[in-house]
Each structure stands twice: as structure tokens, then as C-alpha cells.
């Protein structure tokens, strides 16, 4: 799937996992998610953050960056890794995305 389709699919998978979309970048290329009552944000985007952006927004604790085409399986693997990072930085147990 195209990067845009992969980002849309990742957004849908995160919503199905109980995340809420809490923000969007000004150019519509970045999407921010959080868990109800949780701290920290997970970012899905088509570009990496700069060091300056990392310093300015420490609330973003994990990012999924999609810059090229991905299969469904590859997207799920990358999203699982991003969720492991997100949960590890919050001291939560790690789990894989439920199959659809």
C-alpha cells in the first residue's frame, strides 16, 4: 500500500486498540494519538522529527514513520514495534496488535 494508505491503516488500527486521535500536524502529515487517562503521545507521520522538534515536544514518546510503500504485514510489524516502544516508555506491558 502507498505511504498515505499505510498511514490511514495505522490510524485505524490505533483507534481499534483504544487510542484516541488527539492532534494533527499543521500540514496534515502527522497524527498524534494518546490513551484515555494516559500520558505521552504516539505519532504517525510520513517524515521523521528533527532534533529541535524532539526537544520542543517531549510528550511524543514514540513515532511510526512511513516513507515508502508497505505491505499489511510490514505495517503491522512496524506498528507493533512502535507500540512496544510506547508502552515500554510508560512502564506498560507490551502486547501485539490484535489480528483483524
mmCIF file of N, CA and C in Angstrom:
data_model
loop_
_atom_site.group_PDB
_atom_site.id
_atom_site.type_symbol
_atom_site.label_atom_id
_atom_site.label_comp_id
_atom_site.label_asym_id
_atom_site.label_seq_id
_atom_site.Cartn_x
_atom_site.Cartn_y
_atom_site.Cartn_z
ATOM 1 N N UNK A 1 0.840 -1.181 0.000
ATOM 2 C CA UNK A 1 0.000 0.000 0.000
ATOM 3 C C UNK A 1 0.883 1.241 0.000
ATOM 4 N N UNK A 2 0.343 2.325 -0.480
ATOM 5 C CA UNK A 2 1.088 3.580 -0.549
ATOM 6 C C UNK A 2 1.349 4.102 0.865
ATOM 7 N N UNK A 3 2.294 5.024 1.019
ATOM 8 C CA UNK A 3 2.519 5.598 2.346
ATOM 9 C C UNK A 3 1.244 6.225 2.932
ATOM 10 N N UNK A 4 0.487 6.948 2.123
ATOM 11 C CA UNK A 4 -0.738 7.573 2.638
ATOM 12 C C UNK A 4 -1.744 6.513 3.096
ATOM 13 N N UNK A 5 -1.885 5.437 2.318
ATOM 14 C CA UNK A 5 -2.799 4.358 2.700
ATOM 15 C C UNK A 5 -2.309 3.651 3.965
ATOM 16 N N UNK A 6 -0.994 3.464 4.083
ATOM 17 C CA UNK A 6 -0.430 2.821 5.271
ATOM 18 C C UNK A 6 -0.654 3.684 6.514
ATOM 19 N N UNK A 7 -0.518 4.982 6.369
ATOM 20 C CA UNK A 7 -0.765 5.881 7.498
ATOM 21 C C UNK A 7 -2.237 5.822 7.891
ATOM 22 N N UNK A 8 -3.135 5.834 6.915
ATOM 23 C CA UNK A 8 -4.563 5.713 7.220
ATOM 24 C C UNK A 8 -4.867 4.391 7.913
ATOM 25 N N UNK A 9 -4.249 3.313 7.454
ATOM 26 C CA UNK A 9 -4.466 1.997 8.071
ATOM 27 C C UNK A 9 -3.916 1.987 9.499
ATOM 28 N N UNK A 10 -2.751 2.560 9.717
ATOM 29 C CA UNK A 10 -2.177 2.630 11.065
ATOM 30 C C UNK A 10 -3.096 3.421 11.992
ATOM 31 N N UNK A 11 -3.647 4.514 11.495
ATOM 32 C CA UNK A 11 -4.583 5.307 12.298
ATOM 33 C C UNK A 11 -5.788 4.466 12.703
ATOM 34 N N UNK A 12 -6.334 3.705 11.766
ATOM 35 C CA UNK A 12 -7.491 2.854 12.066
ATOM 36 C C UNK A 12 -7.132 1.775 13.083
ATOM 37 N N UNK A 13 -5.955 1.176 12.941
ATOM 38 C CA UNK A 13 -5.526 0.138 13.892
ATOM 39 C C UNK A 13 -5.340 0.714 15.294
ATOM 40 N N UNK A 14 -4.781 1.905 15.381
ATOM 41 C CA UNK A 14 -4.602 2.529 16.699
ATOM 42 C C UNK A 14 -5.952 2.843 17.342
ATOM 43 N N UNK A 15 -6.881 3.333 16.572
ATOM 44 C CA UNK A 15 -8.220 3.605 17.110
ATOM 45 C C UNK A 15 -8.865 2.315 17.614
ATOM 46 N N UNK A 16 -8.689 1.222 16.873
ATOM 47 C CA UNK A 16 -9.231 -0.078 17.286
ATOM 48 C C UNK A 16 -8.573 -0.594 18.564
ATOM 49 N N UNK A 17 -7.349 -0.152 18.835
ATOM 50 C CA UNK A 17 -6.623 -0.555 20.046
ATOM 51 C C UNK A 17 -6.950 0.322 21.256
ATOM 52 N N UNK A 18 -7.850 1.281 21.083
ATOM 53 C CA UNK A 18 -8.250 2.115 22.214
ATOM 54 C C UNK A 18 -7.582 3.469 22.281
ATOM 55 N N UNK A 19 -6.742 3.783 21.306
ATOM 56 C CA UNK A 19 -6.132 5.101 21.261
ATOM 57 C C UNK A 19 -7.141 6.108 20.733
ATOM 58 N N UNK A 20 -6.952 7.350 21.097
ATOM 59 C CA UNK A 20 -7.748 8.456 20.569
ATOM 60 C C UNK A 20 -6.822 9.354 19.773
ATOM 61 N N UNK A 21 -7.315 9.853 18.645
ATOM 62 C CA UNK A 21 -6.526 10.813 17.882
ATOM 63 C C UNK A 21 -6.686 12.158 18.575
ATOM 64 N N UNK A 22 -5.566 12.712 19.037
ATOM 65 C CA UNK A 22 -5.640 13.929 19.851
ATOM 66 C C UNK A 22 -5.067 15.152 19.152
ATOM 67 N N UNK A 23 -4.523 14.971 17.958
ATOM 68 C CA UNK A 23 -3.987 16.125 17.242
ATOM 69 C C UNK A 23 -3.501 15.755 15.869
ATOM 70 N N UNK A 24 -3.258 16.809 15.103
ATOM 71 C CA UNK A 24 -2.764 16.643 13.746
ATOM 72 C C UNK A 24 -1.790 17.772 13.470
ATOM 73 N N UNK A 25 -0.729 17.458 12.739
ATOM 74 C CA UNK A 25 0.241 18.480 12.355
ATOM 75 C C UNK A 25 -0.397 19.517 11.444
ATOM 76 N N UNK A 26 0.207 20.681 11.392
ATOM 77 C CA UNK A 26 -0.364 21.788 10.621
ATOM 78 C C UNK A 26 -0.451 21.493 9.128
ATOM 79 N N UNK A 27 0.427 20.641 8.613
ATOM 80 C CA UNK A 27 0.391 20.316 7.181
ATOM 81 C C UNK A 27 -0.393 19.034 6.898
ATOM 82 N N UNK A 28 -0.969 18.432 7.934
ATOM 83 C CA UNK A 28 -1.747 17.219 7.750
ATOM 84 C C UNK A 28 -0.923 15.980 7.465
ATOM 85 N N UNK A 29 0.357 16.017 7.801
ATOM 86 C CA UNK A 29 1.240 14.886 7.542
ATOM 87 C C UNK A 29 1.589 14.104 8.800
ATOM 88 N N UNK A 30 1.190 14.609 9.952
ATOM 89 C CA UNK A 30 1.482 13.968 11.232
ATOM 90 C C UNK A 30 0.196 13.869 12.036
ATOM 91 N N UNK A 31 0.035 12.726 12.710
ATOM 92 C CA UNK A 31 -1.145 12.476 13.526
ATOM 93 C C UNK A 31 -0.686 12.008 14.900
ATOM 94 N N UNK A 32 -1.335 12.494 15.939
ATOM 95 C CA UNK A 32 -0.917 12.228 17.309
ATOM 96 C C UNK A 32 -2.029 11.490 18.041
ATOM 97 N N UNK A 33 -1.636 10.456 18.791
ATOM 98 C CA UNK A 33 -2.576 9.591 19.492
ATOM 99 C C UNK A 33 -2.199 9.467 20.960
ATOM 100 N N UNK A 34 -3.198 9.273 21.782
ATOM 101 C CA UNK A 34 -2.976 9.041 23.192
ATOM 102 C C UNK A 34 -3.981 8.029 23.699
ATOM 103 N N UNK A 35 -3.699 7.510 24.883
ATOM 104 C CA UNK A 35 -4.626 6.602 25.545
ATOM 105 C C UNK A 35 -5.418 7.383 26.579
ATOM 106 N N UNK A 36 -6.704 7.081 26.731
ATOM 107 C CA UNK A 36 -7.505 7.784 27.738
ATOM 108 C C UNK A 36 -6.853 7.676 29.116
ATOM 109 N N UNK A 37 -6.658 8.818 29.748
ATOM 110 C CA UNK A 37 -6.046 8.853 31.073
ATOM 111 C C UNK A 37 -4.556 8.589 31.091
ATOM 112 N N UNK A 38 -3.957 8.399 29.931
ATOM 113 C CA UNK A 38 -2.532 8.106 29.860
ATOM 114 C C UNK A 38 -1.716 9.338 29.548
ATOM 115 N N UNK A 39 -0.437 9.229 29.795
ATOM 116 C CA UNK A 39 0.482 10.309 29.465
ATOM 117 C C UNK A 39 1.285 9.910 28.241
ATOM 118 N N UNK A 40 1.767 10.867 27.537
ATOM 119 C CA UNK A 40 2.583 10.607 26.361
ATOM 120 C C UNK A 40 1.740 10.433 25.120
ATOM 121 N N UNK A 41 2.381 10.672 24.008
ATOM 122 C CA UNK A 41 1.702 10.575 22.720
ATOM 123 C C UNK A 41 2.485 9.679 21.776
ATOM 124 N N UNK A 42 1.746 9.052 20.885
ATOM 125 C CA UNK A 42 2.313 8.257 19.815
ATOM 126 C C UNK A 42 2.046 9.017 18.523
ATOM 127 N N UNK A 43 3.062 9.135 17.687
ATOM 128 C CA UNK A 43 2.970 9.920 16.450
ATOM 129 C C UNK A 43 3.039 8.997 15.239
ATOM 130 N N UNK A 44 2.191 9.256 14.245
ATOM 131 C CA UNK A 44 2.220 8.556 12.962
ATOM 132 C C UNK A 44 2.419 9.632 11.900
ATOM 133 N N UNK A 45 3.452 9.478 11.059
ATOM 134 C CA UNK A 45 3.760 10.537 10.098
ATOM 135 C C UNK A 45 4.503 9.989 8.894
ATOM 136 N N UNK A 46 4.651 10.863 7.902
ATOM 137 C CA UNK A 46 5.398 10.487 6.698
ATOM 138 C C UNK A 46 6.823 11.043 6.714
ATOM 139 N N UNK A 47 7.257 11.566 7.852
ATOM 140 C CA UNK A 47 8.623 12.099 7.976
ATOM 141 C C UNK A 47 9.070 12.027 9.434
ATOM 142 N N UNK A 48 10.370 11.931 9.620
ATOM 143 C CA UNK A 48 10.939 11.886 10.967
ATOM 144 C C UNK A 48 10.952 13.275 11.577
ATOM 145 N N UNK A 49 10.984 13.313 12.903
ATOM 146 C CA UNK A 49 11.093 14.601 13.590
ATOM 147 C C UNK A 49 12.543 15.043 13.629
ATOM 148 N N UNK A 50 12.740 16.348 13.665
ATOM 149 C CA UNK A 50 14.088 16.898 13.780
ATOM 150 C C UNK A 50 14.487 16.912 15.260
ATOM 151 N N UNK A 51 15.775 17.013 15.549
ATOM 152 C CA UNK A 51 16.195 17.128 16.947
ATOM 153 C C UNK A 51 15.505 18.299 17.668
ATOM 154 N N UNK A 52 15.317 19.411 16.964
ATOM 155 C CA UNK A 52 14.639 20.565 17.563
ATOM 156 C C UNK A 52 13.192 20.219 17.923
ATOM 157 N N UNK A 53 12.510 19.488 17.047
ATOM 158 C CA UNK A 53 11.133 19.083 17.331
ATOM 159 C C UNK A 53 11.079 18.137 18.526
ATOM 160 N N UNK A 54 12.064 17.256 18.640
ATOM 161 C CA UNK A 54 12.098 16.325 19.777
ATOM 162 C C UNK A 54 12.246 17.079 21.101
ATOM 163 N N UNK A 55 13.077 18.096 21.105
ATOM 164 C CA UNK A 55 13.262 18.895 22.316
ATOM 165 C C UNK A 55 12.016 19.713 22.649
ATOM 166 N N UNK A 56 11.389 20.250 21.626
ATOM 167 C CA UNK A 56 10.225 21.110 21.822
ATOM 168 C C UNK A 56 8.982 20.332 22.252
ATOM 169 N N UNK A 57 8.886 19.055 21.857
ATOM 170 C CA UNK A 57 7.695 18.244 22.154
ATOM 171 C C UNK A 57 8.087 16.901 22.780
ATOM 172 N N UNK A 58 8.518 16.917 24.036
ATOM 173 C CA UNK A 58 8.913 15.665 24.688
ATOM 174 C C UNK A 58 7.724 14.750 25.003
ATOM 175 N N UNK A 59 6.501 15.258 24.845
ATOM 176 C CA UNK A 59 5.324 14.435 25.104
ATOM 177 C C UNK A 59 5.160 13.316 24.074
ATOM 178 N N UNK A 60 5.805 13.454 22.921
ATOM 179 C CA UNK A 60 5.762 12.403 21.902
ATOM 180 C C UNK A 60 6.828 11.382 22.283
ATOM 181 N N UNK A 61 6.384 10.209 22.720
ATOM 182 C CA UNK A 61 7.332 9.213 23.225
ATOM 183 C C UNK A 61 7.672 8.122 22.222
ATOM 184 N N UNK A 62 6.887 8.016 21.127
ATOM 185 C CA UNK A 62 7.174 7.021 20.091
ATOM 186 C C UNK A 62 6.578 7.496 18.774
ATOM 187 N N UNK A 63 7.220 7.118 17.678
ATOM 188 C CA UNK A 63 6.750 7.517 16.349
ATOM 189 C C UNK A 63 6.786 6.349 15.384
ATOM 190 N N UNK A 64 5.774 6.284 14.544
ATOM 191 C CA UNK A 64 5.766 5.393 13.393
ATOM 192 C C UNK A 64 5.915 6.290 12.176
ATOM 193 N N UNK A 65 7.019 6.116 11.455
ATOM 194 C CA UNK A 65 7.286 6.934 10.271
ATOM 195 C C UNK A 65 7.176 6.037 9.042
ATOM 196 N N UNK A 66 6.310 6.434 8.112
ATOM 197 C CA UNK A 66 6.086 5.678 6.880
ATOM 198 C C UNK A 66 6.524 6.551 5.711
ATOM 199 N N UNK A 67 7.621 6.165 5.069
ATOM 200 C CA UNK A 67 8.146 6.965 3.957
ATOM 201 C C UNK A 67 8.053 6.262 2.614
ATOM 202 N N UNK A 68 7.689 4.994 2.621
ATOM 203 C CA UNK A 68 7.596 4.247 1.368
ATOM 204 C C UNK A 68 6.475 3.234 1.440
ATOM 205 N N UNK A 69 6.210 2.558 0.333
ATOM 206 C CA UNK A 69 5.145 1.558 0.306
ATOM 207 C C UNK A 69 5.408 0.431 1.312
ATOM 208 N N UNK A 70 4.325 -0.091 1.888
ATOM 209 C CA UNK A 70 4.416 -1.193 2.853
ATOM 210 C C UNK A 70 3.302 -2.194 2.593
ATOM 211 N N UNK A 71 3.594 -3.444 2.875
ATOM 212 C CA UNK A 71 2.537 -4.450 2.871
ATOM 213 C C UNK A 71 1.793 -4.353 4.205
ATOM 214 N N UNK A 72 0.633 -4.968 4.272
ATOM 215 C CA UNK A 72 -0.123 -5.014 5.533
ATOM 216 C C UNK A 72 0.724 -5.640 6.635
ATOM 217 N N UNK A 73 1.402 -6.748 6.309
ATOM 218 C CA UNK A 73 2.234 -7.433 7.310
ATOM 219 C C UNK A 73 3.373 -6.540 7.795
ATOM 220 N N UNK A 74 4.039 -5.853 6.886
ATOM 221 C CA UNK A 74 5.143 -4.969 7.268
ATOM 222 C C UNK A 74 4.638 -3.807 8.118
ATOM 223 N N UNK A 75 3.489 -3.265 7.767
ATOM 224 C CA UNK A 75 2.916 -2.184 8.564
ATOM 225 C C UNK A 75 2.620 -2.663 9.972
ATOM 226 N N UNK A 76 2.002 -3.826 10.098
ATOM 227 C CA UNK A 76 1.677 -4.353 11.434
ATOM 228 C C UNK A 76 2.943 -4.614 12.252
ATOM 229 N N UNK A 77 3.991 -5.126 11.615
ATOM 230 C CA UNK A 77 5.256 -5.350 12.330
ATOM 231 C C UNK A 77 5.818 -4.030 12.847
ATOM 232 N N UNK A 78 5.820 -3.017 12.008
ATOM 233 C CA UNK A 78 6.358 -1.714 12.416
ATOM 234 C C UNK A 78 5.484 -1.059 13.476
ATOM 235 N N UNK A 79 4.179 -1.212 13.350
ATOM 236 C CA UNK A 79 3.289 -0.643 14.354
ATOM 237 C C UNK A 79 3.432 -1.381 15.680
ATOM 238 N N UNK A 80 3.582 -2.698 15.644
ATOM 239 C CA UNK A 80 3.830 -3.462 16.873
ATOM 240 C C UNK A 80 5.101 -2.968 17.566
ATOM 241 N N UNK A 81 6.156 -2.739 16.805
ATOM 242 C CA UNK A 81 7.417 -2.249 17.385
ATOM 243 C C UNK A 81 7.219 -0.860 17.992
ATOM 244 N N UNK A 82 6.474 -0.002 17.313
ATOM 245 C CA UNK A 82 6.203 1.343 17.834
ATOM 246 C C UNK A 82 5.393 1.263 19.119
ATOM 247 N N UNK A 83 4.406 0.368 19.166
ATOM 248 C CA UNK A 83 3.608 0.203 20.389
ATOM 249 C C UNK A 83 4.448 -0.353 21.530
ATOM 250 N N UNK A 84 5.378 -1.258 21.232
ATOM 251 C CA UNK A 84 6.286 -1.762 22.277
ATOM 252 C C UNK A 84 7.110 -0.615 22.855
ATOM 253 N N UNK A 85 7.639 0.237 21.975
ATOM 254 C CA UNK A 85 8.411 1.395 22.444
ATOM 255 C C UNK A 85 7.538 2.311 23.299
ATOM 256 N N UNK A 86 6.352 2.608 22.818
ATOM 257 C CA UNK A 86 5.427 3.492 23.529
ATOM 258 C C UNK A 86 5.127 2.936 24.918
ATOM 259 N N UNK A 87 4.771 1.665 24.983
ATOM 260 C CA UNK A 87 4.404 1.062 26.273
ATOM 261 C C UNK A 87 5.611 0.924 27.196
ATOM 262 N N UNK A 88 6.767 0.608 26.641
ATOM 263 C CA UNK A 88 7.975 0.474 27.464
ATOM 264 C C UNK A 88 8.337 1.804 28.113
ATOM 265 N N UNK A 89 8.147 2.887 27.395
ATOM 266 C CA UNK A 89 8.474 4.207 27.945
ATOM 267 C C UNK A 89 7.454 4.654 28.970
ATOM 268 N N UNK A 90 6.345 3.948 29.055
ATOM 269 C CA UNK A 90 5.330 4.263 30.046
ATOM 270 C C UNK A 90 5.231 3.190 31.119
ATOM 271 N N UNK A 91 6.084 2.177 31.061
ATOM 272 C CA UNK A 91 6.069 1.108 32.047
ATOM 273 C C UNK A 91 4.875 0.182 31.913
ATOM 274 N N UNK A 92 4.277 0.102 30.729
ATOM 275 C CA UNK A 92 3.134 -0.774 30.497
ATOM 276 C C UNK A 92 3.600 -2.093 29.899
ATOM 277 N N UNK A 93 2.806 -3.155 30.086
ATOM 278 C CA UNK A 93 3.164 -4.417 29.430
ATOM 279 C C UNK A 93 3.082 -4.281 27.923
ATOM 280 N N UNK A 94 3.925 -5.008 27.216
ATOM 281 C CA UNK A 94 3.916 -4.947 25.759
ATOM 282 C C UNK A 94 3.007 -6.022 25.207
ATOM 283 N N UNK A 95 2.254 -5.673 24.161
ATOM 284 C CA UNK A 95 1.353 -6.608 23.507
ATOM 285 C C UNK A 95 1.366 -6.317 22.022
ATOM 286 N N UNK A 96 1.087 -7.327 21.243
ATOM 287 C CA UNK A 96 0.982 -7.132 19.793
ATOM 288 C C UNK A 96 -0.421 -6.677 19.434
ATOM 289 N N UNK A 97 -0.543 -6.071 18.280
ATOM 290 C CA UNK A 97 -1.853 -5.649 17.762
ATOM 291 C C UNK A 97 -2.681 -6.898 17.508
ATOM 292 N N UNK A 98 -3.936 -6.827 17.846
ATOM 293 C CA UNK A 98 -4.831 -7.948 17.583
ATOM 294 C C UNK A 98 -5.053 -8.100 16.088
ATOM 295 N N UNK A 99 -5.027 -9.332 15.596
ATOM 296 C CA UNK A 99 -5.303 -9.516 14.166
ATOM 297 C C UNK A 99 -6.742 -9.110 13.842
ATOM 298 N N UNK A 100 -6.944 -8.611 12.625
ATOM 299 C CA UNK A 100 -8.319 -8.221 12.249
ATOM 300 C C UNK A 100 -8.980 -9.322 11.467
#
